[in-house]
Each structure stands twice: as structure tokens, then as C-alpha cells.
Amino acid sequence: MSGTVYLVGAGPGDPELLTVRALRLLQQADAVVCDRLVGAGILPYINPAAQFHDVGKMAGDCRHRQEDIHQLLLSLAGTCARVVRLKGGDPFIFGRGGEELLFLSGHGVPVEVVPGISAANGCAAALGIPLTHRGVAASVRFITGHLRDDAGLELDWSSLADPTCTLVFYMAVANAAEIVAALQRHGRGGDTPAALIHAGTTEGQDWTVASLRQIPQLVSGFKPPTLLVVGDVVRLAQRAWSVAGAGQRLFRDAAEPCAPVAA
């Protein structure tokens, strides 16, 4: 009889943002299969007696193919009662959790999905950026900035031109210049506020706020994984800091201050 695989979202990095369910599973796990984007501060919460498998992938690194991870999970489910597949953010938002769910379910392995705070939600909140805001942004879209097999950014750019929609690009470093050029070409103004965020919610958090047109010159100072947030809601961050003054030791100076959004 096979064990259960738990697809667990570890959140954006701060261990205090783990769900209670995620924490309990980490403490009870017989085996943990861990992604590279899981915050280092979360690892001490894993059952020390559990098997630990690091399957983190980096661009151009073929050591941990997705097919190999599937087979590892299947093998572990045959010998372990509780297998935790630990992923940064949420397993169903650019985490390939859906692929793993389909594979394991197709082989008769019970799977439970444990959602996590997504990188977009967590990192934006850490800077005081609301992804939606009445009168400013009526919707938000999560977009991958790096497509499978380096196929290029084949996106419906015209649909991303709506100024009332906040855009969050995951894995945005490599293609930031292409993203910015395409957005401006299809109607997003070059003065649209934008933010680059690396390691959000952690002590290593790094960020900058600028106009959209400045992003290609600034992105070279950021390491993957970095989020690119585009939209007028970015202005609200600076307003929140000026009122609360909290957490500023984690932030570096903004590249280009943005005009505040009216209340």
C-alpha cells in the first residue's frame, strides 16, 4: 500500500508564513523532496529523521529533470507513509504541482495539496503593495517571465495593457528588457510604476521601485528569483512606508520615487 504525497507550499520565505498544516506535515514527514526556492529558514522545521532530497533546479541545470522528480516521488510513496513535496510559494502557481498531481494520481498514489502564500502575495505585502486597490487596480495577473524550453515570451501582450490590472511577472530577470519593451509597445506607459523584488519577506530582501522604462537598466543588480510588479498600486508602497515607517531596514533606496496615489 502506497503512502501519501503532500504537495506543500512553503510560502515566500519567512518561516512564520507557513500554514499550520504545512508545519505539522514537515514535523511528521518520513521523506521530504525540496525545491531550491524554499526559504532556508524553513528547513530546520523538517523532521530530522526524515529522508531529505534536494531537487532544486537552476536555469541550464539538467540534473533534476521533472520526469526524474516524478519517479522519485513515486518510489518514495512506495516505502514511506508521509512524503512531503516542498515547494516555494504555492505549489499550484508556477510550481509544477499540477504536473506532479496528475502523474501521481495516474499511478494510484494518494495526493493532498496544501496551499501556501504565493511569492506574489507575500513579496508584494512585504513592501506594502496591495495587488488590487479600489479605484486603482480592479484585477491582478500572474505571468511567467520564462517559458518552458526557452520558447520565448509568446504572450497576449495587448491583453496586458489594461492600466487597471496589476501584473506580476515571475522569473523576470532574464527577459526583463523584452517584457518592458513589449508592454510599452502595446500601450503600457513608460512612466508606469514598477518594482523588482528579490527574496521578499526574508532578511535578505532586496527591492527597488522605478518607472517601467528604467527596469531594464536596474535588473542587472538582481539575482533570480526576482519578481517584477507593474502597475499603479506600486505607488501605494511608498505611502505606506511614510505612514508606518516599519521594516525599512530591509529596504534599499528606491530608484525613482513615484507620485502617491490619492486616498
Tab-separated table of N, CA, C and O in Angstrom, residues 147-244:
chain	number	residue	atom	x	y	z
A	147	LEU	N	9.453	30.898	-20.247
A	147	LEU	CA	8.635	29.785	-20.701
A	147	LEU	C	9.442	28.506	-20.839
A	147	LEU	O	10.664	28.529	-20.972
A	148	ARG	N	8.746	27.383	-20.812
A	148	ARG	CA	9.380	26.068	-20.894
A	148	ARG	C	10.181	25.935	-22.178
A	148	ARG	O	9.760	26.375	-23.244
A	149	ASP	N	11.367	25.354	-22.061
A	149	ASP	CA	12.243	25.078	-23.197
A	149	ASP	C	12.702	26.354	-23.893
A	149	ASP	O	13.032	26.351	-25.067
A	150	ASP	N	12.719	27.464	-23.142
A	150	ASP	CA	13.190	28.749	-23.708
A	150	ASP	C	12.487	29.073	-25.013
A	150	ASP	O	13.091	29.539	-25.980
A	151	ALA	N	11.180	28.855	-25.037
A	151	ALA	CA	10.421	29.066	-26.261
A	151	ALA	C	10.210	30.535	-26.576
A	151	ALA	O	9.763	30.886	-27.660
A	152	GLY	N	10.564	31.411	-25.644
A	152	GLY	CA	10.331	32.825	-25.864
A	152	GLY	C	9.033	33.258	-25.208
A	152	GLY	O	8.199	32.443	-24.822
A	153	LEU	N	8.866	34.547	-25.082
A	153	LEU	CA	7.696	35.097	-24.401
A	153	LEU	C	6.561	35.301	-25.392
A	153	LEU	O	6.371	36.389	-25.930
A	154	GLU	N	5.822	34.265	-25.627
A	154	GLU	CA	4.694	34.322	-26.553
A	154	GLU	C	3.430	34.592	-25.754
A	154	GLU	O	2.629	33.709	-25.479
A	155	LEU	N	3.252	35.849	-25.362
A	155	LEU	CA	2.126	36.252	-24.530
A	155	LEU	C	1.169	37.133	-25.321
A	155	LEU	O	1.546	37.736	-26.331
A	156	ASP	N	-0.071	37.209	-24.838
A	156	ASP	CA	-1.065	38.107	-25.439
A	156	ASP	C	-0.836	39.500	-24.855
A	156	ASP	O	-1.498	39.921	-23.913
A	157	TRP	N	0.159	40.184	-25.407
A	157	TRP	CA	0.593	41.450	-24.833
A	157	TRP	C	-0.511	42.503	-24.819
A	157	TRP	O	-0.582	43.321	-23.890
A	158	SER	N	-1.369	42.511	-25.815
A	158	SER	CA	-2.417	43.523	-25.851
A	158	SER	C	-3.352	43.395	-24.652
A	158	SER	O	-3.888	44.392	-24.151
A	159	SER	N	-3.541	42.164	-24.163
A	159	SER	CA	-4.414	41.963	-23.005
A	159	SER	C	-3.752	42.419	-21.707
A	159	SER	O	-4.429	42.530	-20.674
A	160	LEU	N	-2.442	42.685	-21.741
A	160	LEU	CA	-1.721	43.118	-20.553
A	160	LEU	C	-1.585	44.638	-20.469
A	160	LEU	O	-0.929	45.157	-19.571
A	161	ALA	N	-2.218	45.336	-21.421
A	161	ALA	CA	-2.069	46.788	-21.473
A	161	ALA	C	-3.043	47.528	-20.564
A	161	ALA	O	-2.896	48.732	-20.348
A	162	ASP	N	-4.037	46.834	-20.016
A	162	ASP	CA	-5.049	47.468	-19.177
A	162	ASP	C	-4.407	48.114	-17.950
A	162	ASP	O	-3.846	47.416	-17.102
A	163	PRO	N	-4.485	49.442	-17.802
A	163	PRO	CA	-3.817	50.097	-16.674
A	163	PRO	C	-4.453	49.800	-15.324
A	163	PRO	O	-3.850	50.094	-14.284
A	164	THR	N	-5.666	49.214	-15.318
A	164	THR	CA	-6.309	48.878	-14.045
A	164	THR	C	-6.000	47.450	-13.602
A	164	THR	O	-6.563	46.970	-12.627
A	165	CYS	N	-5.097	46.770	-14.323
A	165	CYS	CA	-4.702	45.407	-13.969
A	165	CYS	C	-3.243	45.400	-13.502
A	165	CYS	O	-2.355	45.843	-14.235
A	166	THR	N	-3.008	44.925	-12.297
A	166	THR	CA	-1.644	44.762	-11.800
A	166	THR	C	-1.032	43.522	-12.428
A	166	THR	O	-1.666	42.472	-12.494
A	167	LEU	N	0.196	43.625	-12.898
A	167	LEU	CA	0.909	42.500	-13.497
A	167	LEU	C	2.038	42.064	-12.569
A	167	LEU	O	2.798	42.898	-12.071
A	168	VAL	N	2.128	40.764	-12.335
A	168	VAL	CA	3.240	40.209	-11.562
A	168	VAL	C	3.928	39.158	-12.423
A	168	VAL	O	3.343	38.118	-12.737
A	169	PHE	N	5.157	39.445	-12.829
A	169	PHE	CA	5.945	38.517	-13.639
A	169	PHE	C	6.880	37.728	-12.724
A	169	PHE	O	7.704	38.310	-12.010
A	170	TYR	N	6.733	36.418	-12.761
A	170	TYR	CA	7.646	35.521	-12.051
A	170	TYR	C	8.872	35.272	-12.937
A	170	TYR	O	8.774	35.298	-14.167
A	171	MET	N	10.022	35.014	-12.317
A	171	MET	CA	11.237	34.664	-13.061
A	171	MET	C	11.520	35.693	-14.148
A	171	MET	O	11.686	35.374	-15.320
A	172	ALA	N	11.602	36.948	-13.723
A	172	ALA	CA	11.603	38.050	-14.677
A	172	ALA	C	12.988	38.558	-15.053
A	172	ALA	O	13.105	39.401	-15.949
A	173	VAL	N	14.049	38.080	-14.408
A	173	VAL	CA	15.368	38.685	-14.612
A	173	VAL	C	15.857	38.545	-16.050
A	173	VAL	O	16.254	39.519	-16.696
A	174	ALA	N	15.832	37.333	-16.575
A	174	ALA	CA	16.436	37.084	-17.888
A	174	ALA	C	15.744	37.837	-19.010
A	174	ALA	O	16.392	38.270	-19.965
A	175	ASN	N	14.435	38.019	-18.895
A	175	ASN	CA	13.676	38.603	-20.002
A	175	ASN	C	13.071	39.962	-19.670
A	175	ASN	O	12.123	40.390	-20.330
A	176	ALA	N	13.629	40.655	-18.672
A	176	ALA	CA	13.049	41.923	-18.249
A	176	ALA	C	13.002	42.943	-19.385
A	176	ALA	O	11.993	43.646	-19.574
A	177	ALA	N	14.070	43.049	-20.156
A	177	ALA	CA	14.095	44.034	-21.242
A	177	ALA	C	13.021	43.726	-22.285
A	177	ALA	O	12.337	44.638	-22.778
A	178	GLU	N	12.856	42.443	-22.613
A	178	GLU	CA	11.833	42.058	-23.578
A	178	GLU	C	10.436	42.327	-23.028
A	178	GLU	O	9.549	42.791	-23.750
A	179	ILE	N	10.240	42.045	-21.755
A	179	ILE	CA	8.935	42.285	-21.136
A	179	ILE	C	8.587	43.763	-21.175
A	179	ILE	O	7.487	44.158	-21.589
A	180	VAL	N	9.524	44.609	-20.761
A	180	VAL	CA	9.283	46.049	-20.722
A	180	VAL	C	9.024	46.592	-22.119
A	180	VAL	O	8.096	47.390	-22.336
A	181	ALA	N	9.820	46.184	-23.092
A	181	ALA	CA	9.639	46.671	-24.462
A	181	ALA	C	8.274	46.281	-25.005
A	181	ALA	O	7.579	47.098	-25.637
A	182	ALA	N	7.870	45.045	-24.756
A	182	ALA	CA	6.581	44.580	-25.274
A	182	ALA	C	5.422	45.292	-24.592
A	182	ALA	O	4.435	45.660	-25.245
A	183	LEU	N	5.517	45.510	-23.294
A	183	LEU	CA	4.447	46.212	-22.592
A	183	LEU	C	4.295	47.637	-23.116
A	183	LEU	O	3.172	48.113	-23.353
A	184	GLN	N	5.412	48.322	-23.301
A	184	GLN	CA	5.335	49.694	-23.816
A	184	GLN	C	4.838	49.718	-25.257
A	184	GLN	O	4.052	50.599	-25.643
A	185	ARG	N	5.254	48.741	-26.029
A	185	ARG	CA	4.824	48.671	-27.426
A	185	ARG	C	3.317	48.471	-27.534
A	185	ARG	O	2.686	48.919	-28.505
A	186	HIS	N	2.720	47.829	-26.538
A	186	HIS	CA	1.292	47.538	-26.591
A	186	HIS	C	0.469	48.448	-25.681
A	186	HIS	O	-0.704	48.152	-25.412
A	187	GLY	N	1.078	49.537	-25.208
A	187	GLY	CA	0.261	50.556	-24.575
A	187	GLY	C	0.521	50.877	-23.121
A	187	GLY	O	-0.041	51.842	-22.597
A	188	ARG	N	1.341	50.095	-22.418
A	188	ARG	CA	1.676	50.457	-21.047
A	188	ARG	C	2.673	51.611	-21.070
A	188	ARG	O	3.727	51.514	-21.705
A	189	GLY	N	2.368	52.679	-20.377
A	189	GLY	CA	3.234	53.844	-20.394
A	189	GLY	C	4.578	53.585	-19.733
A	189	GLY	O	4.672	52.824	-18.759
A	190	GLY	N	5.618	54.206	-20.255
A	190	GLY	CA	6.944	54.038	-19.687
A	190	GLY	C	7.065	54.584	-18.281
A	190	GLY	O	7.971	54.201	-17.539
A	191	ASP	N	6.133	55.487	-17.887
A	191	ASP	CA	6.165	56.039	-16.537
A	191	ASP	C	5.327	55.233	-15.552
A	191	ASP	O	5.197	55.623	-14.388
A	192	THR	N	4.787	54.088	-15.986
A	192	THR	CA	4.043	53.219	-15.071
A	192	THR	C	4.954	52.771	-13.938
A	192	THR	O	6.077	52.323	-14.178
A	193	PRO	N	4.516	52.856	-12.691
A	193	PRO	CA	5.359	52.397	-11.573
A	193	PRO	C	5.605	50.885	-11.656
A	193	PRO	O	4.726	50.122	-12.067
A	194	ALA	N	6.801	50.484	-11.273
A	194	ALA	CA	7.156	49.068	-11.280
A	194	ALA	C	8.107	48.792	-10.118
A	194	ALA	O	8.799	49.691	-9.639
A	195	ALA	N	8.123	47.535	-9.680
A	195	ALA	CA	9.008	47.137	-8.584
A	195	ALA	C	9.683	45.827	-8.926
A	195	ALA	O	9.061	44.925	-9.492
A	196	LEU	N	10.956	45.720	-8.585
A	196	LEU	CA	11.694	44.471	-8.629
A	196	LEU	C	11.881	44.006	-7.188
A	196	LEU	O	12.295	44.800	-6.329
A	197	ILE	N	11.579	42.728	-6.914
A	197	ILE	CA	11.654	42.210	-5.545
A	197	ILE	C	12.373	40.871	-5.554
A	197	ILE	O	11.963	39.934	-6.239
A	198	HIS	N	13.431	40.786	-4.785
A	198	HIS	CA	14.182	39.535	-4.627
A	198	HIS	C	14.150	39.114	-3.166
A	198	HIS	O	14.329	39.940	-2.263
A	199	ALA	N	13.919	37.823	-2.918
A	199	ALA	CA	13.938	37.255	-1.560
A	199	ALA	C	12.987	37.976	-0.629
A	199	ALA	O	13.292	38.212	0.536
A	200	GLY	N	11.813	38.333	-1.143
A	200	GLY	CA	10.833	39.046	-0.335
A	200	GLY	C	10.435	38.286	0.916
A	200	GLY	O	10.381	37.061	0.915
A	201	THR	N	10.171	38.999	1.989
A	201	THR	CA	9.757	38.540	3.325
A	201	THR	C	10.921	38.004	4.147
A	201	THR	O	10.730	37.645	5.303
A	202	THR	N	12.126	37.924	3.599
A	202	THR	CA	13.269	37.399	4.343
A	202	THR	C	14.229	38.523	4.715
A	202	THR	O	14.122	39.648	4.218
A	203	GLU	N	15.201	38.204	5.551
A	203	GLU	CA	16.200	39.199	5.938
A	203	GLU	C	17.046	39.632	4.750
A	203	GLU	O	17.657	40.692	4.770
A	204	GLY	N	17.107	38.805	3.712
A	204	GLY	CA	17.868	39.153	2.518
A	204	GLY	C	17.063	39.891	1.476
A	204	GLY	O	17.533	40.070	0.345
A	205	GLN	N	15.884	40.348	1.840
A	205	GLN	CA	15.006	41.027	0.878
A	205	GLN	C	15.708	42.209	0.220
A	205	GLN	O	16.355	43.013	0.873
A	206	ASP	N	15.558	42.294	-1.096
A	206	ASP	CA	16.150	43.379	-1.872
A	206	ASP	C	15.091	43.857	-2.841
A	206	ASP	O	14.356	43.049	-3.417
A	207	TRP	N	15.015	45.148	-3.065
A	207	TRP	CA	13.957	45.654	-3.919
A	207	TRP	C	14.344	47.021	-4.471
A	207	TRP	O	15.239	47.694	-3.973
A	208	THR	N	13.649	47.417	-5.490
A	208	THR	CA	13.730	48.786	-5.963
A	208	THR	C	12.419	49.137	-6.648
A	208	THR	O	11.743	48.273	-7.212
A	209	VAL	N	12.050	50.388	-6.570
A	209	VAL	CA	10.878	50.926	-7.253
A	209	VAL	C	11.368	51.912	-8.301
A	209	VAL	O	12.278	52.706	-8.048
A	210	ALA	N	10.764	51.851	-9.479
A	210	ALA	CA	11.192	52.716	-10.573
A	210	ALA	C	10.044	52.866	-11.557
A	210	ALA	O	8.980	52.260	-11.393
A	211	SER	N	10.260	53.664	-12.564
A	211	SER	CA	9.318	53.679	-13.681
A	211	SER	C	9.599	52.452	-14.544
A	211	SER	O	10.709	51.913	-14.545
A	212	LEU	N	8.595	52.024	-15.278
A	212	LEU	CA	8.725	50.833	-16.110
A	212	LEU	C	9.908	50.940	-17.059
A	212	LEU	O	10.660	49.972	-17.243
A	213	ARG	N	10.116	52.099	-17.631
A	213	ARG	CA	11.190	52.256	-18.614
A	213	ARG	C	12.571	52.058	-18.005
A	213	ARG	O	13.532	51.765	-18.720
A	214	GLN	N	12.696	52.224	-16.700
A	214	GLN	CA	14.001	52.087	-16.042
A	214	GLN	C	14.369	50.646	-15.697
A	214	GLN	O	15.543	50.357	-15.411
A	215	ILE	N	13.398	49.771	-15.716
A	215	ILE	CA	13.621	48.409	-15.230
A	215	ILE	C	14.766	47.685	-15.946
A	215	ILE	O	15.590	47.029	-15.295
A	216	PRO	N	14.890	47.764	-17.283
A	216	PRO	CA	15.991	47.041	-17.939
A	216	PRO	C	17.372	47.455	-17.444
A	216	PRO	O	18.291	46.628	-17.416
A	217	GLN	N	17.543	48.713	-17.032
A	217	GLN	CA	18.839	49.155	-16.541
A	217	GLN	C	19.077	48.718	-15.095
A	217	GLN	O	20.226	48.559	-14.669
A	218	LEU	N	18.017	48.494	-14.354
A	218	LEU	CA	18.144	48.166	-12.939
A	218	LEU	C	18.198	46.676	-12.664
A	218	LEU	O	18.718	46.244	-11.638
A	219	VAL	N	17.673	45.868	-13.570
A	219	VAL	CA	17.509	44.445	-13.280
A	219	VAL	C	18.844	43.714	-13.157
A	219	VAL	O	18.924	42.674	-12.504
A	220	SER	N	19.895	44.260	-13.733
A	220	SER	CA	21.195	43.592	-13.649
A	220	SER	C	21.700	43.501	-12.208
A	220	SER	O	22.576	42.687	-11.895
A	221	GLY	N	21.147	44.316	-11.323
A	221	GLY	CA	21.549	44.272	-9.929
A	221	GLY	C	20.789	43.247	-9.102
A	221	GLY	O	20.989	43.179	-7.887
A	222	PHE	N	19.944	42.439	-9.773
A	222	PHE	CA	19.121	41.466	-9.065
A	222	PHE	C	19.434	40.050	-9.518
A	222	PHE	O	19.685	39.806	-10.698
A	223	LYS	N	19.412	39.130	-8.559
A	223	LYS	CA	19.620	37.718	-8.851
A	223	LYS	C	18.260	37.026	-8.943
A	223	LYS	O	17.306	37.436	-8.296
A	224	PRO	N	18.181	35.952	-9.721
A	224	PRO	CA	16.976	35.129	-9.683
A	224	PRO	C	16.861	34.454	-8.316
A	224	PRO	O	17.892	34.162	-7.698
A	225	PRO	N	15.656	34.199	-7.836
A	225	PRO	CA	14.382	34.568	-8.440
A	225	PRO	C	13.990	35.993	-8.048
A	225	PRO	O	14.151	36.390	-6.893
A	226	THR	N	13.519	36.748	-9.008
A	226	THR	CA	13.075	38.116	-8.778
A	226	THR	C	11.717	38.314	-9.422
A	226	THR	O	11.501	37.888	-10.564
A	227	LEU	N	10.814	38.941	-8.699
A	227	LEU	CA	9.501	39.292	-9.235
A	227	LEU	C	9.534	40.697	-9.817
A	227	LEU	O	10.221	41.583	-9.292
A	228	LEU	N	8.787	40.892	-10.880
A	228	LEU	CA	8.558	42.219	-11.438
A	228	LEU	C	7.075	42.545	-11.279
A	228	LEU	O	6.225	41.829	-11.813
A	229	VAL	N	6.774	43.584	-10.522
A	229	VAL	CA	5.392	44.022	-10.312
A	229	VAL	C	5.191	45.323	-11.078
A	229	VAL	O	5.979	46.263	-10.928
A	230	VAL	N	4.151	45.370	-11.900
A	230	VAL	CA	3.888	46.527	-12.749
A	230	VAL	C	2.479	47.030	-12.484
A	230	VAL	O	1.516	46.247	-12.545
A	231	GLY	N	2.344	48.312	-12.194
A	231	GLY	CA	1.016	48.885	-12.019
A	231	GLY	C	1.009	50.028	-11.027
A	231	GLY	O	1.939	50.200	-10.228
A	232	ASP	N	-0.051	50.804	-11.061
A	232	ASP	CA	-0.141	51.985	-10.210
A	232	ASP	C	-0.183	51.650	-8.723
A	232	ASP	O	0.095	52.523	-7.885
A	233	VAL	N	-0.514	50.407	-8.371
A	233	VAL	CA	-0.524	50.042	-6.941
A	233	VAL	C	0.863	50.151	-6.318
A	233	VAL	O	0.983	50.274	-5.102
A	234	VAL	N	1.910	50.107	-7.141
A	234	VAL	CA	3.265	50.209	-6.599
A	234	VAL	C	3.456	51.534	-5.874
A	234	VAL	O	4.213	51.625	-4.898
A	235	ARG	N	2.752	52.570	-6.311
A	235	ARG	CA	2.864	53.867	-5.638
A	235	ARG	C	2.410	53.797	-4.182
A	235	ARG	O	2.872	54.564	-3.342
A	236	LEU	N	1.488	52.906	-3.898
A	236	LEU	CA	0.941	52.815	-2.551
A	236	LEU	C	1.984	52.356	-1.537
A	236	LEU	O	1.865	52.629	-0.348
A	237	ALA	N	3.001	51.658	-2.001
A	237	ALA	CA	4.032	51.171	-1.092
A	237	ALA	C	4.709	52.331	-0.379
A	237	ALA	O	4.848	52.333	0.844
A	238	GLN	N	5.124	53.320	-1.113
A	238	GLN	CA	5.846	54.438	-0.514
A	238	GLN	C	4.962	55.218	0.451
A	238	GLN	O	5.419	55.715	1.468
A	239	ARG	N	3.674	55.288	0.121
A	239	ARG	CA	2.764	55.966	1.029
A	239	ARG	C	2.666	55.206	2.354
A	239	ARG	O	2.667	55.789	3.433
A	240	ALA	N	2.595	53.875	2.270
A	240	ALA	CA	2.511	53.063	3.483
A	240	ALA	C	3.768	53.217	4.336
A	240	ALA	O	3.694	53.314	5.557
A	241	TRP	N	4.935	53.255	3.695
A	241	TRP	CA	6.177	53.388	4.459
A	241	TRP	C	6.221	54.723	5.190
A	241	TRP	O	6.649	54.813	6.324
A	242	SER	N	5.777	55.792	4.511
A	242	SER	CA	5.855	57.113	5.111
A	242	SER	C	4.946	57.229	6.320
A	242	SER	O	5.222	57.982	7.245
A	243	VAL	N	3.864	56.440	6.327
A	243	VAL	CA	2.932	56.474	7.453
A	243	VAL	C	3.416	55.579	8.577
A	243	VAL	O	3.478	55.977	9.738
A	244	ALA	N	3.785	54.331	8.234
A	244	ALA	CA	4.117	53.351	9.265
A	244	ALA	C	5.590	53.375	9.656
A	244	ALA	O	5.939	53.165	10.810
